[in-house]
Coordinates of C-alpha atoms and ligand atoms in Angstrom, one line a residue:
X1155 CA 22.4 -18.1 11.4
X1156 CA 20.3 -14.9 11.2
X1157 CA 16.3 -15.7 11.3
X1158 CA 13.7 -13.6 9.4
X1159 CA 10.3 -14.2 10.5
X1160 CA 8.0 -13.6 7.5
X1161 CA 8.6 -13.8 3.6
X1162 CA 6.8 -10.7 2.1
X1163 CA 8.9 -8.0 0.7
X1164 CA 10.4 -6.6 4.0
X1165 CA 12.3 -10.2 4.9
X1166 CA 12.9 -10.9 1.6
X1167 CA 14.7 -7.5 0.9
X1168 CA 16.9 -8.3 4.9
X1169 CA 17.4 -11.7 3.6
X1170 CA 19.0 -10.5 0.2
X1171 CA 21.0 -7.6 1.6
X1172 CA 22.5 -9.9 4.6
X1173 CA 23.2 -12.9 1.4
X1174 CA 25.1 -10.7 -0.3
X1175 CA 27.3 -9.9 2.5
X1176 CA 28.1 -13.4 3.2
X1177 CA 25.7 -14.2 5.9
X1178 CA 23.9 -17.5 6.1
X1179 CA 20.0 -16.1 6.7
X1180 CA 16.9 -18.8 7.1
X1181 CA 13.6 -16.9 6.4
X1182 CA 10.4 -18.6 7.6
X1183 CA 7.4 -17.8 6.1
X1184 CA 3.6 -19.3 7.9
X1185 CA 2.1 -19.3 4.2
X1186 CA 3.0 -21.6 1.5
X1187 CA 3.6 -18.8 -0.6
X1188 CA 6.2 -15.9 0.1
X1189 CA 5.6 -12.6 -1.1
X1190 CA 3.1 -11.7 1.7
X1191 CA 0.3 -8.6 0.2
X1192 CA 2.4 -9.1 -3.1
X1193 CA 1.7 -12.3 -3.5
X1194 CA -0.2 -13.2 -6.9
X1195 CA -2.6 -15.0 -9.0
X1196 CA -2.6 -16.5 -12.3
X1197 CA -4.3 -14.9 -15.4
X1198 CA -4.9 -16.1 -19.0
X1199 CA -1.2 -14.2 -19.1
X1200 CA 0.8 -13.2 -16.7
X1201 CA 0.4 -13.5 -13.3
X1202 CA -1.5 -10.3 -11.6
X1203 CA -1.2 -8.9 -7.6
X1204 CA -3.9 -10.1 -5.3
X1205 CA -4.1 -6.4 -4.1
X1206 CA -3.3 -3.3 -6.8
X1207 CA -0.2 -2.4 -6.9
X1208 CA 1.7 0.6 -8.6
X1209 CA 4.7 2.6 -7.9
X1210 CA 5.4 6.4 -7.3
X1211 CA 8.3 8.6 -8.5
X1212 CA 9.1 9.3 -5.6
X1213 CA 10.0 5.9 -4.5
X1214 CA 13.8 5.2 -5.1
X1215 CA 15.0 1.8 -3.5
X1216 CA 12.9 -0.3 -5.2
X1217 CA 14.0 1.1 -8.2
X1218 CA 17.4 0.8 -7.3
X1219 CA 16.6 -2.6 -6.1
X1220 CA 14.7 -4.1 -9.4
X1221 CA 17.8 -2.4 -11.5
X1222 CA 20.1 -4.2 -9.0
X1223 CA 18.8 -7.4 -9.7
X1224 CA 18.5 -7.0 -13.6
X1225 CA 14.9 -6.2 -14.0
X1226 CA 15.1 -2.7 -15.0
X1227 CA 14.3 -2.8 -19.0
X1228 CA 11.0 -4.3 -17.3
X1229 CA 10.1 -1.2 -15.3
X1230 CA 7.3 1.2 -17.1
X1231 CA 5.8 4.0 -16.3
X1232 CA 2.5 4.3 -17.9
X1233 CA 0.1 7.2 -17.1
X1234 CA -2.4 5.8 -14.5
X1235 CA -5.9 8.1 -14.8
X1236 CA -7.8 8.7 -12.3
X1237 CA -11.3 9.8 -12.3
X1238 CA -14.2 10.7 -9.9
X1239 CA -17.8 8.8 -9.7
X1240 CA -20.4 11.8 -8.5
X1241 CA -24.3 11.5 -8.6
X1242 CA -24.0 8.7 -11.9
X1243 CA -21.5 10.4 -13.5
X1244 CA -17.5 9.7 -14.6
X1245 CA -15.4 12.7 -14.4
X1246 CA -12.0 12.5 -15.3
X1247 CA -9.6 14.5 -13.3
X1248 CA -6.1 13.8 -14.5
X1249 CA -5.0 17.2 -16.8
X1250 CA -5.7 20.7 -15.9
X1251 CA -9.0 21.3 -18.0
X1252 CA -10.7 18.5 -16.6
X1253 CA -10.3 19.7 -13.1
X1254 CA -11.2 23.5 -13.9
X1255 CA -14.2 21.2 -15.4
X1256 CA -15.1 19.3 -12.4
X1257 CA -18.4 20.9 -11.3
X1258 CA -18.2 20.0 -7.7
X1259 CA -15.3 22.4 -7.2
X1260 CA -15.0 26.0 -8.0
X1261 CA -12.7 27.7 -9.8
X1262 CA -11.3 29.1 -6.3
X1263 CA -11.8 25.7 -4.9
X1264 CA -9.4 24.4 -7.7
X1265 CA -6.8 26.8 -7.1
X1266 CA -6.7 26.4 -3.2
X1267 CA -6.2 22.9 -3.9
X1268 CA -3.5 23.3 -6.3
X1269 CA -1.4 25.6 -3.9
X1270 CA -1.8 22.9 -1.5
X1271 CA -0.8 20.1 -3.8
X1272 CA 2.1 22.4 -4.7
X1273 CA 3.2 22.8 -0.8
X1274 CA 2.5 26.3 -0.8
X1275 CA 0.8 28.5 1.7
X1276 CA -1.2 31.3 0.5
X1277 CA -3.4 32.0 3.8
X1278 CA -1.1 34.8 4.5
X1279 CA -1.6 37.0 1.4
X1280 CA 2.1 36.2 0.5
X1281 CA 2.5 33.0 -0.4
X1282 CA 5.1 30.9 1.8
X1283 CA 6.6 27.5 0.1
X1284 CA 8.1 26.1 3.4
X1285 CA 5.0 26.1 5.6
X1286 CA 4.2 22.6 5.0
X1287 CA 8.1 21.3 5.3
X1288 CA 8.1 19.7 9.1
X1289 CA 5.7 17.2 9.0
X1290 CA 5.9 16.8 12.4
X1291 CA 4.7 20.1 13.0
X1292 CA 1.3 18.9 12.1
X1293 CA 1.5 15.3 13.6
X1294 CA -1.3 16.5 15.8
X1295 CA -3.5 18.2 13.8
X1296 CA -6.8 16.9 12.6
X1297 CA -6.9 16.5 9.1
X1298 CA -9.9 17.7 8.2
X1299 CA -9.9 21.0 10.7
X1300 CA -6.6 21.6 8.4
X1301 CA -7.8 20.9 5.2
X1302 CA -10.9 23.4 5.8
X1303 CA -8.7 26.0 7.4
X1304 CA -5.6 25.3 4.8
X1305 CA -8.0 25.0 1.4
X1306 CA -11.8 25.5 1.3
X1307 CA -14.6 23.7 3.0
X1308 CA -15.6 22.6 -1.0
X1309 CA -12.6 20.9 -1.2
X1310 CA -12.7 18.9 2.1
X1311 CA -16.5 18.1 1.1
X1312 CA -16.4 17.6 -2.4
X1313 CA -12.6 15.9 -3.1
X1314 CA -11.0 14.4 0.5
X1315 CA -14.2 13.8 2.3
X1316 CA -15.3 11.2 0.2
X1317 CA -12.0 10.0 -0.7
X1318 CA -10.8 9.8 3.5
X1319 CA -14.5 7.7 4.0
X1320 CA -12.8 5.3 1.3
X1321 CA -9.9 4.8 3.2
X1322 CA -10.4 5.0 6.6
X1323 CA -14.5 4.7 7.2
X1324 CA -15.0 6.0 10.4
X1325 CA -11.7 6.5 11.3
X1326 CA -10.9 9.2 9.1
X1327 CA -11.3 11.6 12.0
X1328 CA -9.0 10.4 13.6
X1329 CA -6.1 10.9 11.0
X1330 CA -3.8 13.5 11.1
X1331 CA -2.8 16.1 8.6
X1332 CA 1.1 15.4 8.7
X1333 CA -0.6 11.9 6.8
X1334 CA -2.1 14.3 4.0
X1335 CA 1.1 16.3 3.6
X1336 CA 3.1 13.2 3.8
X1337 CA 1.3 11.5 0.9
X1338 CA 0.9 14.9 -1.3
X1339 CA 4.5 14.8 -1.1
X1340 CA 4.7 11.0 -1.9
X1341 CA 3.1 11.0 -5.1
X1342 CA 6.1 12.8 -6.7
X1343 CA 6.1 14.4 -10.3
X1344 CA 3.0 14.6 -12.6
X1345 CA 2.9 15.1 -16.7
X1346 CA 0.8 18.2 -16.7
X1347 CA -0.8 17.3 -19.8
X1348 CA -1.5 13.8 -19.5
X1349 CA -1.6 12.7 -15.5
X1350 CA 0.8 11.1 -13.0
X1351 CA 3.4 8.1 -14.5
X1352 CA 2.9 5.1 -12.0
X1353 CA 5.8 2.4 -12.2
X1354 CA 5.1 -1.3 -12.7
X1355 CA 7.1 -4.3 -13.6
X1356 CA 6.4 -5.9 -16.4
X1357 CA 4.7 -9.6 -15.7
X1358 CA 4.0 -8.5 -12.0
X1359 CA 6.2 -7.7 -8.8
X1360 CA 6.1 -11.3 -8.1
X1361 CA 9.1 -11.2 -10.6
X1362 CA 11.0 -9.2 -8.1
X1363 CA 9.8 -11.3 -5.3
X1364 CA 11.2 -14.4 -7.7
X1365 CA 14.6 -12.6 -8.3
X1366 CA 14.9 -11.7 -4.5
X1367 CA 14.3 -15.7 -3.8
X1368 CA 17.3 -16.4 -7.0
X1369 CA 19.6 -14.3 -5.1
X1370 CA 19.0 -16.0 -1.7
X1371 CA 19.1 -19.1 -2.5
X1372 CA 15.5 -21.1 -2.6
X1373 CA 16.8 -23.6 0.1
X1374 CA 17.0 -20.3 2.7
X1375 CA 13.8 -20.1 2.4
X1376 CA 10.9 -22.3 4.5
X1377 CA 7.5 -21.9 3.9
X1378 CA 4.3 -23.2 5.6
X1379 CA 6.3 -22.6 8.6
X1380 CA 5.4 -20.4 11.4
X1381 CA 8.0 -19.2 14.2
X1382 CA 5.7 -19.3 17.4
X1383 CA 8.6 -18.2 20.0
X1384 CA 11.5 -15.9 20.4
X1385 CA 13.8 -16.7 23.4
X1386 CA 16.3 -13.5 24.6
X1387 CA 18.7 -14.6 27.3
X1388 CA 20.9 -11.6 29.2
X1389 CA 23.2 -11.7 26.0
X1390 CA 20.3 -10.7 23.9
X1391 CA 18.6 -13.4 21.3
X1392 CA 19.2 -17.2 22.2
X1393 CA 16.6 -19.3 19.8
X1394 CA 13.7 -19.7 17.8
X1395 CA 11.0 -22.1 17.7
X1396 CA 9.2 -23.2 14.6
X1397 CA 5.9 -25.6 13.6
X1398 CA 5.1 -26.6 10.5
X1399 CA 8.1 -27.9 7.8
X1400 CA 10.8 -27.7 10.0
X1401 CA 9.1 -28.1 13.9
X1402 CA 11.5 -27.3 16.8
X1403 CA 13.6 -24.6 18.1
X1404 CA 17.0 -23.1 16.3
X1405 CA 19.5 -21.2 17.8
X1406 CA 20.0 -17.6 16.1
X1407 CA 22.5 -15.1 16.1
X1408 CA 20.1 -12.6 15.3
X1409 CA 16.2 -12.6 14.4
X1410 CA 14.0 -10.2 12.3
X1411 CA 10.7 -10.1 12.5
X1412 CA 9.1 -8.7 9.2
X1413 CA 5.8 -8.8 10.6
X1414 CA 2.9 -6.8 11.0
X1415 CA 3.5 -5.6 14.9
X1416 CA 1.0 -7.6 16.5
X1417 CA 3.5 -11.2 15.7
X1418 CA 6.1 -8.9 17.2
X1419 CA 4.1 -8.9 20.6
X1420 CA 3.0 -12.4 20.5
X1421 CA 6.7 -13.2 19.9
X1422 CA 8.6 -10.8 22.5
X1423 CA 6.1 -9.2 24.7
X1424 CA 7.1 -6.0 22.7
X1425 CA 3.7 -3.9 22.5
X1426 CA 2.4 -1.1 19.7
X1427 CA -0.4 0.3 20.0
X1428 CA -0.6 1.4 15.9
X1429 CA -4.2 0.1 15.0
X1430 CA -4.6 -1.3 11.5
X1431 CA -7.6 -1.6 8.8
X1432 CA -7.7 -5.2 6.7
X1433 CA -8.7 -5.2 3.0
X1434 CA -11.3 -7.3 1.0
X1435 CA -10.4 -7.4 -2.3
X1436 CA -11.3 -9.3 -5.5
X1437 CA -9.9 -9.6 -9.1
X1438 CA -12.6 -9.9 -11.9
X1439 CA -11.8 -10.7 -15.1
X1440 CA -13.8 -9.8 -17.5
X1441 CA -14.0 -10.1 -21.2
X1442 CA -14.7 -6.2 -22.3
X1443 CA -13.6 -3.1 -20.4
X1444 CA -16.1 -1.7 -17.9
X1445 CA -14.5 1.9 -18.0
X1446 CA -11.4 3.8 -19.3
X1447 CA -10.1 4.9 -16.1
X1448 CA -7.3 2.9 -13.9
X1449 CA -8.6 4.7 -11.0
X1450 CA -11.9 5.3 -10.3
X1451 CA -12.9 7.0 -7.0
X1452 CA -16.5 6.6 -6.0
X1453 CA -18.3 9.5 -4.4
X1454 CA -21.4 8.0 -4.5
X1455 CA -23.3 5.3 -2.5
X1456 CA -21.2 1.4 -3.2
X1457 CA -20.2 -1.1 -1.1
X1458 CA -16.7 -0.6 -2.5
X1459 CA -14.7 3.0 -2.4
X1460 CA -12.8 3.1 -5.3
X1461 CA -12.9 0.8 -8.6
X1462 CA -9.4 0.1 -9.6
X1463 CA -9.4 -1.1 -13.3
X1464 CA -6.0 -2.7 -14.1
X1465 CA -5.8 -3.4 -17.8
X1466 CA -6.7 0.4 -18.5
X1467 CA -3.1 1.0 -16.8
X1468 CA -1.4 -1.5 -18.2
X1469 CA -2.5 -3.7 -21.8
X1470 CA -5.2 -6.4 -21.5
X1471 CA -2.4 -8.7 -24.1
X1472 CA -0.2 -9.0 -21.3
X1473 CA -3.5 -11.2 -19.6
X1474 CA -4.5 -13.5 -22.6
X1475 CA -7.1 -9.9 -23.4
X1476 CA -8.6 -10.3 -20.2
X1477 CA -9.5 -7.0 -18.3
X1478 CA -8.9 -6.9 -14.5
X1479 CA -10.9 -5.2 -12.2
X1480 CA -9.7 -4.7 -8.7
X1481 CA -12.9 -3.9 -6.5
X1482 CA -11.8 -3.3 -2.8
X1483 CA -13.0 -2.5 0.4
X1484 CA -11.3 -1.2 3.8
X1485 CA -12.9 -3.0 6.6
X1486 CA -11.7 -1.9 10.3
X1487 CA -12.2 -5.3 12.4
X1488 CA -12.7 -8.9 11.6
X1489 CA -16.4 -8.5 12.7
X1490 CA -17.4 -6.1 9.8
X1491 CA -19.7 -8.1 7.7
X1492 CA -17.8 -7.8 4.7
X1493 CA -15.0 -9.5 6.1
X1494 CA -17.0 -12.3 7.3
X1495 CA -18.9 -13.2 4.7
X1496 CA -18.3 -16.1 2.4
X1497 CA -16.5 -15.2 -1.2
X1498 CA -19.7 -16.0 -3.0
X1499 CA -21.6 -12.9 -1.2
X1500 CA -18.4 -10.9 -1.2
X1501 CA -18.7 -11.0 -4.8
X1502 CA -22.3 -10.7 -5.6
X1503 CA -22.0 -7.5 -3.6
X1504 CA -19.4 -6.2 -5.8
X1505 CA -21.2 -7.2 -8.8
X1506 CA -24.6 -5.7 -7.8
X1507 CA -22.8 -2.3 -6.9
X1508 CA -20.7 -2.5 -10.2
X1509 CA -24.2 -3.2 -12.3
X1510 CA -25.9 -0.3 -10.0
X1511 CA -23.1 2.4 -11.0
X1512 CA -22.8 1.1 -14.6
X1513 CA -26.6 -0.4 -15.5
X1514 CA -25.0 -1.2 -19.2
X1515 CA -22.7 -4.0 -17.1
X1516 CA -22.7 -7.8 -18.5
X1517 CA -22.3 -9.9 -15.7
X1518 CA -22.0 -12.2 -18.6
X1519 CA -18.9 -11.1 -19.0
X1520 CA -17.2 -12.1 -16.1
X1521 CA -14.9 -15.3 -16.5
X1522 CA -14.0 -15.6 -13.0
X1523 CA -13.6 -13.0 -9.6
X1524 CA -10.8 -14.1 -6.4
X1525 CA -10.8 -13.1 -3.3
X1526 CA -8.5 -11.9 -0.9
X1527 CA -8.6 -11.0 2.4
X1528 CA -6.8 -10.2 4.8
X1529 CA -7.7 -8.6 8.7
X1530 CA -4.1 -6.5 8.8
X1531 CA -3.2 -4.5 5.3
X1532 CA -2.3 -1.2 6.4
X1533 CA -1.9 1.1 9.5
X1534 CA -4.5 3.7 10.5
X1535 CA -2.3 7.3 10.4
X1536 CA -3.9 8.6 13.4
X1537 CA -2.1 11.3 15.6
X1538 CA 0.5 10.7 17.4
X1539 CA 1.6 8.0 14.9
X1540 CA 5.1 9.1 14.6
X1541 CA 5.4 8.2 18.7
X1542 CA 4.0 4.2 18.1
X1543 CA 6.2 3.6 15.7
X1544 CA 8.3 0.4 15.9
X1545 CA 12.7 1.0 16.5
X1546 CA 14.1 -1.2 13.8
X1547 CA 16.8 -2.1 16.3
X1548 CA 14.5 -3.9 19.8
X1549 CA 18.3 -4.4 21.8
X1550 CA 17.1 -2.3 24.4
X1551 CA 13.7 -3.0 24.1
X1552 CA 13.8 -7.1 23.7
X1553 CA 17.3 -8.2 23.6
X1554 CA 20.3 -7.7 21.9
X1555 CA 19.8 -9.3 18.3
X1556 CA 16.5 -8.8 17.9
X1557 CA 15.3 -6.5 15.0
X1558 CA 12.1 -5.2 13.0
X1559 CA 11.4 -4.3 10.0
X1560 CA 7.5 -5.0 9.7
X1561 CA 4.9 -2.3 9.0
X1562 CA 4.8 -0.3 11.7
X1563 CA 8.6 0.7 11.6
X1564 CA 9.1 4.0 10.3
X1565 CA 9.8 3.0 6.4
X1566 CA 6.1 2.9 6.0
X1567 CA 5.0 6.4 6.6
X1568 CA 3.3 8.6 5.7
X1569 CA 1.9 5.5 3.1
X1570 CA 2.9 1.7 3.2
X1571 CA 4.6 0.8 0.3
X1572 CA 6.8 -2.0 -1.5
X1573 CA 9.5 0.7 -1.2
X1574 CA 8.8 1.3 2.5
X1575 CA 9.4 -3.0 3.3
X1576 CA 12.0 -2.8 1.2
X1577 CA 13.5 0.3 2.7
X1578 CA 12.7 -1.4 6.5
X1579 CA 14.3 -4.8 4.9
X1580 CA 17.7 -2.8 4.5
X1581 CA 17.7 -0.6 7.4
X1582 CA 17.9 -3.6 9.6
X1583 CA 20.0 -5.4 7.4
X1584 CA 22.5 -2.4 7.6
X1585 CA 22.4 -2.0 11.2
X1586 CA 23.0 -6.1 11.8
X1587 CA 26.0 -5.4 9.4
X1588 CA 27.2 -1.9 11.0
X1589 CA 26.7 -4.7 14.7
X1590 CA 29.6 -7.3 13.5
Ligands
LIG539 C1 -4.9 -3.2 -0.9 C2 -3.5 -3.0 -1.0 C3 -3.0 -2.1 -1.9 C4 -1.6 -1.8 -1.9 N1 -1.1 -1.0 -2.9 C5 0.2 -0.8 -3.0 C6 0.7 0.0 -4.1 O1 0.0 0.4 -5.0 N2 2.1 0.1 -4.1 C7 2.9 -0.4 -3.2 O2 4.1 -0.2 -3.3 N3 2.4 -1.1 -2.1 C8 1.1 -1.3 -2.0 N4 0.6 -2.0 -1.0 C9 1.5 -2.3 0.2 C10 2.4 -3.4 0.0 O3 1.8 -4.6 -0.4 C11 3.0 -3.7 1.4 O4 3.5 -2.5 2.0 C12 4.1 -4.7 1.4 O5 3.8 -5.8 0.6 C13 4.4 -5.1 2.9 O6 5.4 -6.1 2.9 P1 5.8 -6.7 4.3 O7 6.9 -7.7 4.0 O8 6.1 -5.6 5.3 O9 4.5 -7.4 5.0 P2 3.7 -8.7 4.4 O10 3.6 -8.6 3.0 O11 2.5 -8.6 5.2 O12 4.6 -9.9 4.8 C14 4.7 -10.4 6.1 C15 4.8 -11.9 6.0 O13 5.0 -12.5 7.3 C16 4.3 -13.7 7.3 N5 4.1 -14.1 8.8 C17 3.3 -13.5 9.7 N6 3.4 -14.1 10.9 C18 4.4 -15.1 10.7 C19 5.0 -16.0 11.6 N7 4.7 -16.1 12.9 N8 6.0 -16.8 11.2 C20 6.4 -16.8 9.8 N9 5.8 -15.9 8.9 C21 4.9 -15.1 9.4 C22 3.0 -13.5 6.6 O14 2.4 -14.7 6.2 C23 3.5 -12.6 5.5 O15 3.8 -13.3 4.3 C24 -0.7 -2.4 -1.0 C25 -1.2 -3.3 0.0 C26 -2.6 -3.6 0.0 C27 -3.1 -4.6 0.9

């Protein structure tokens, strides 16, 4: 039997690929709910993601993956907007026009930006279009020394400051510009005259989660259990243990951990020294929009970064006409007060900041806000990053047997991703198959 610790989309993608090449695969999952940061809630509709969640074009396995498995007449590709919050006002920035318009850039500004987006180079004079190819190449260069020196001090002030203190708080010096390159490149094609298509599955990536569990068989599957050991002999993996539905210890001819890295040291010794951010974020339902924008950076003061508004991506009908608001926050230890605090204050902070940006906000409207949290949501891209990154095969490093595909392996750069666990789910799968 091949173990997978964890059931978000990373084991479940191992679990499927070794299932349908005959292999009997148990995955344990320590909540009573698989699907990990994809997990969901219900809605006056269909259910909705606990965290936002959209796809790129750039992004091919999980395509391939949801056609696979049938959903693909269910895959859309709405245009998502996106739009700035600057000194109480909304700016759109989605076509051409409205970013010329965008008064905290210049025209020159504008244009340095766009070379950049485009991968092109015009320090020189003569433009090159390969100077940002090796990502490597810039694995150790601060982000924001490059942006200045690549673009315009404007546009590090006035578009990636504020967007970087969003993301990374005061970490954001310490992220590298092969990150920046890496997730220019990520977004993939736009429509010049509307915005960027972003995928989602109709009814919610749970569905995919659902299909995954279909094709592996439910009774694979154990959740509320935690594996709390991971014995290697000198012939590589011996056994796991488990608490919770199914207590004891199993012996395993191979085990994957689909974890974030710090499981992976508690169960092997194996150390990474990747540092990761958590995320508190909340779903408010309301019963009128709040703005027209899916994305909503904000530049100025909130105790949130960005406002992501869900039904202006896709149709408040699919949701019994409620709009969902996702209002989220980074946080960078468990100690940040934020992430302490009790859901009530969690979301009478979001709802002041919401009625400070927005005075015309009913709080009347709200039918109901959830919380998540979670102390571990996504890695910090510092520099160096490419050298912490987890093998996806530990034989030499734990024992023979032993794989991971969690979210430090190197699926999930430059940007964690559904595609990135799903790409980590079959890399290891592969390699156990390539192994027998
Ligand atoms: C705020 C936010 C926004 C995001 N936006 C997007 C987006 O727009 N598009 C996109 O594609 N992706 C997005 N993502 C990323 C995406 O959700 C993740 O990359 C992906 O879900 C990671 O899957 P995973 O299986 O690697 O990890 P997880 O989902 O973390 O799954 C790991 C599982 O292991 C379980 N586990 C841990 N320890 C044990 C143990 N000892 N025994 C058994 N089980 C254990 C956990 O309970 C968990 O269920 C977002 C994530 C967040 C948080």
């Amino acid at each position: 039997m091949i173990a997978i610790v964890g059931g978000g989309i990373a084991g479940l993608a191992a679990g499927y690929r070794l299932t349908q090449a005959g292999h009997d695969v148990r995955i344990y999952e320590a909540a009573d709910q698989v699907g990990g940061l994809a997990a969901s809630y219900e809605t006056g509709g269909e259910p909705i993601e606990r965290y936002y969640h959209h796809l790129s074009k750039s992004e091919e396995t999980i395509v391939s993956l949801i056609e696979e498995v049938g959903l693909n007449e269910d895959l859309e590709w709405p245009i998502g907007k996106n739009a700035y919050y600057m000194d109480g006002t909304v700016y759109p920035l989605d076509r051409p026009w409205e970013i010329a318009a965008y008064p905290y850039l210049s025209l020159y500004d504008t244009f340095r930006l766009g070379m950049l987006v485009l991968g092109v180079d015009v320090r020189e004079g003569l433009p090159s279009l390969e100077a940002y190819e090796e990502l490597e190449a810039y694995e150790d260069v601060p982000l924001e020394q490059f942006v200045r020196e690549h673009t315009t001090a404007g546009v590090y002030e006035n578009f990636f400051e504020p967007l970087l203190d969003a993301k990374f708080g005061a970490r954001k010096d310490e992220i590298s510009a092969a990150w920046l390159l890496g997730r220019v490149r990520f977004r993939g094609e736009r429509d010049l005259l509307r915005g960027e298509p972003l995928g989602y599955l109709k009814g919610g990536f749970g569905r995919l989660v659902d299909r995954l569990i279909e094709e592996i068989g439910a009774e694979s599957l154990v959740t509320g259990t935690r594996v709390t050991e991971l014995s290697t002999g000198n012939a590589g993996i011996e056994s796991i243990t488990i608490e919770g539905e199914e207590s004891g210890t199993r012996s395993v001819e191979s085990a994957i951990v689909a974890t974030m890295p710090n499981v992976l040291e508690e169960l092997t010794g194996y150390t990474c020294d990747i540092e990761f951010q958590g995320t508190v974020c909340s779903v408010v339902s309301m019963d009128e929009p709040l703005t027209n924008t899916y994305w909503l950076n904000i530049g100025d003061e909130a105790p949130f970064g960005a406002l992501i508004e869900h039904t202006n991506f896709i149709d408040p009908s699919h949701y019994g006409d409620e709009h969902l608001l996702y209002v989220p926050k980074y946080v960078q230890s468990a100690d940040d007060p934020l992430f302490a605090a009790s859901d009530e204050d969690i979301e009478a902070t979001w709802l002041d900041g919401i009625e400070s940006l927005f005075p015309d906000f009913d709080r009347g409207s709200v039918n109901w806000i959830k919380t998540a949290r979670n102390r571990r949501t996504a890695p910090v891209y510092e520099r160096g990053y490419l050298e912490q990154v987890v093998p996806f095969d530990l034989g030499e490093a734990v024992g023979d047997g032993v794989y991971y595909a969690g979210m430090a392996s190197r699926a999930q750069y430059p940007e964690r991703s559904l595609d990135g666990g799903i790409v980590a789910g079959f890399e290891v799968a592969d390699r156990i198959l390539e192994s027998r």
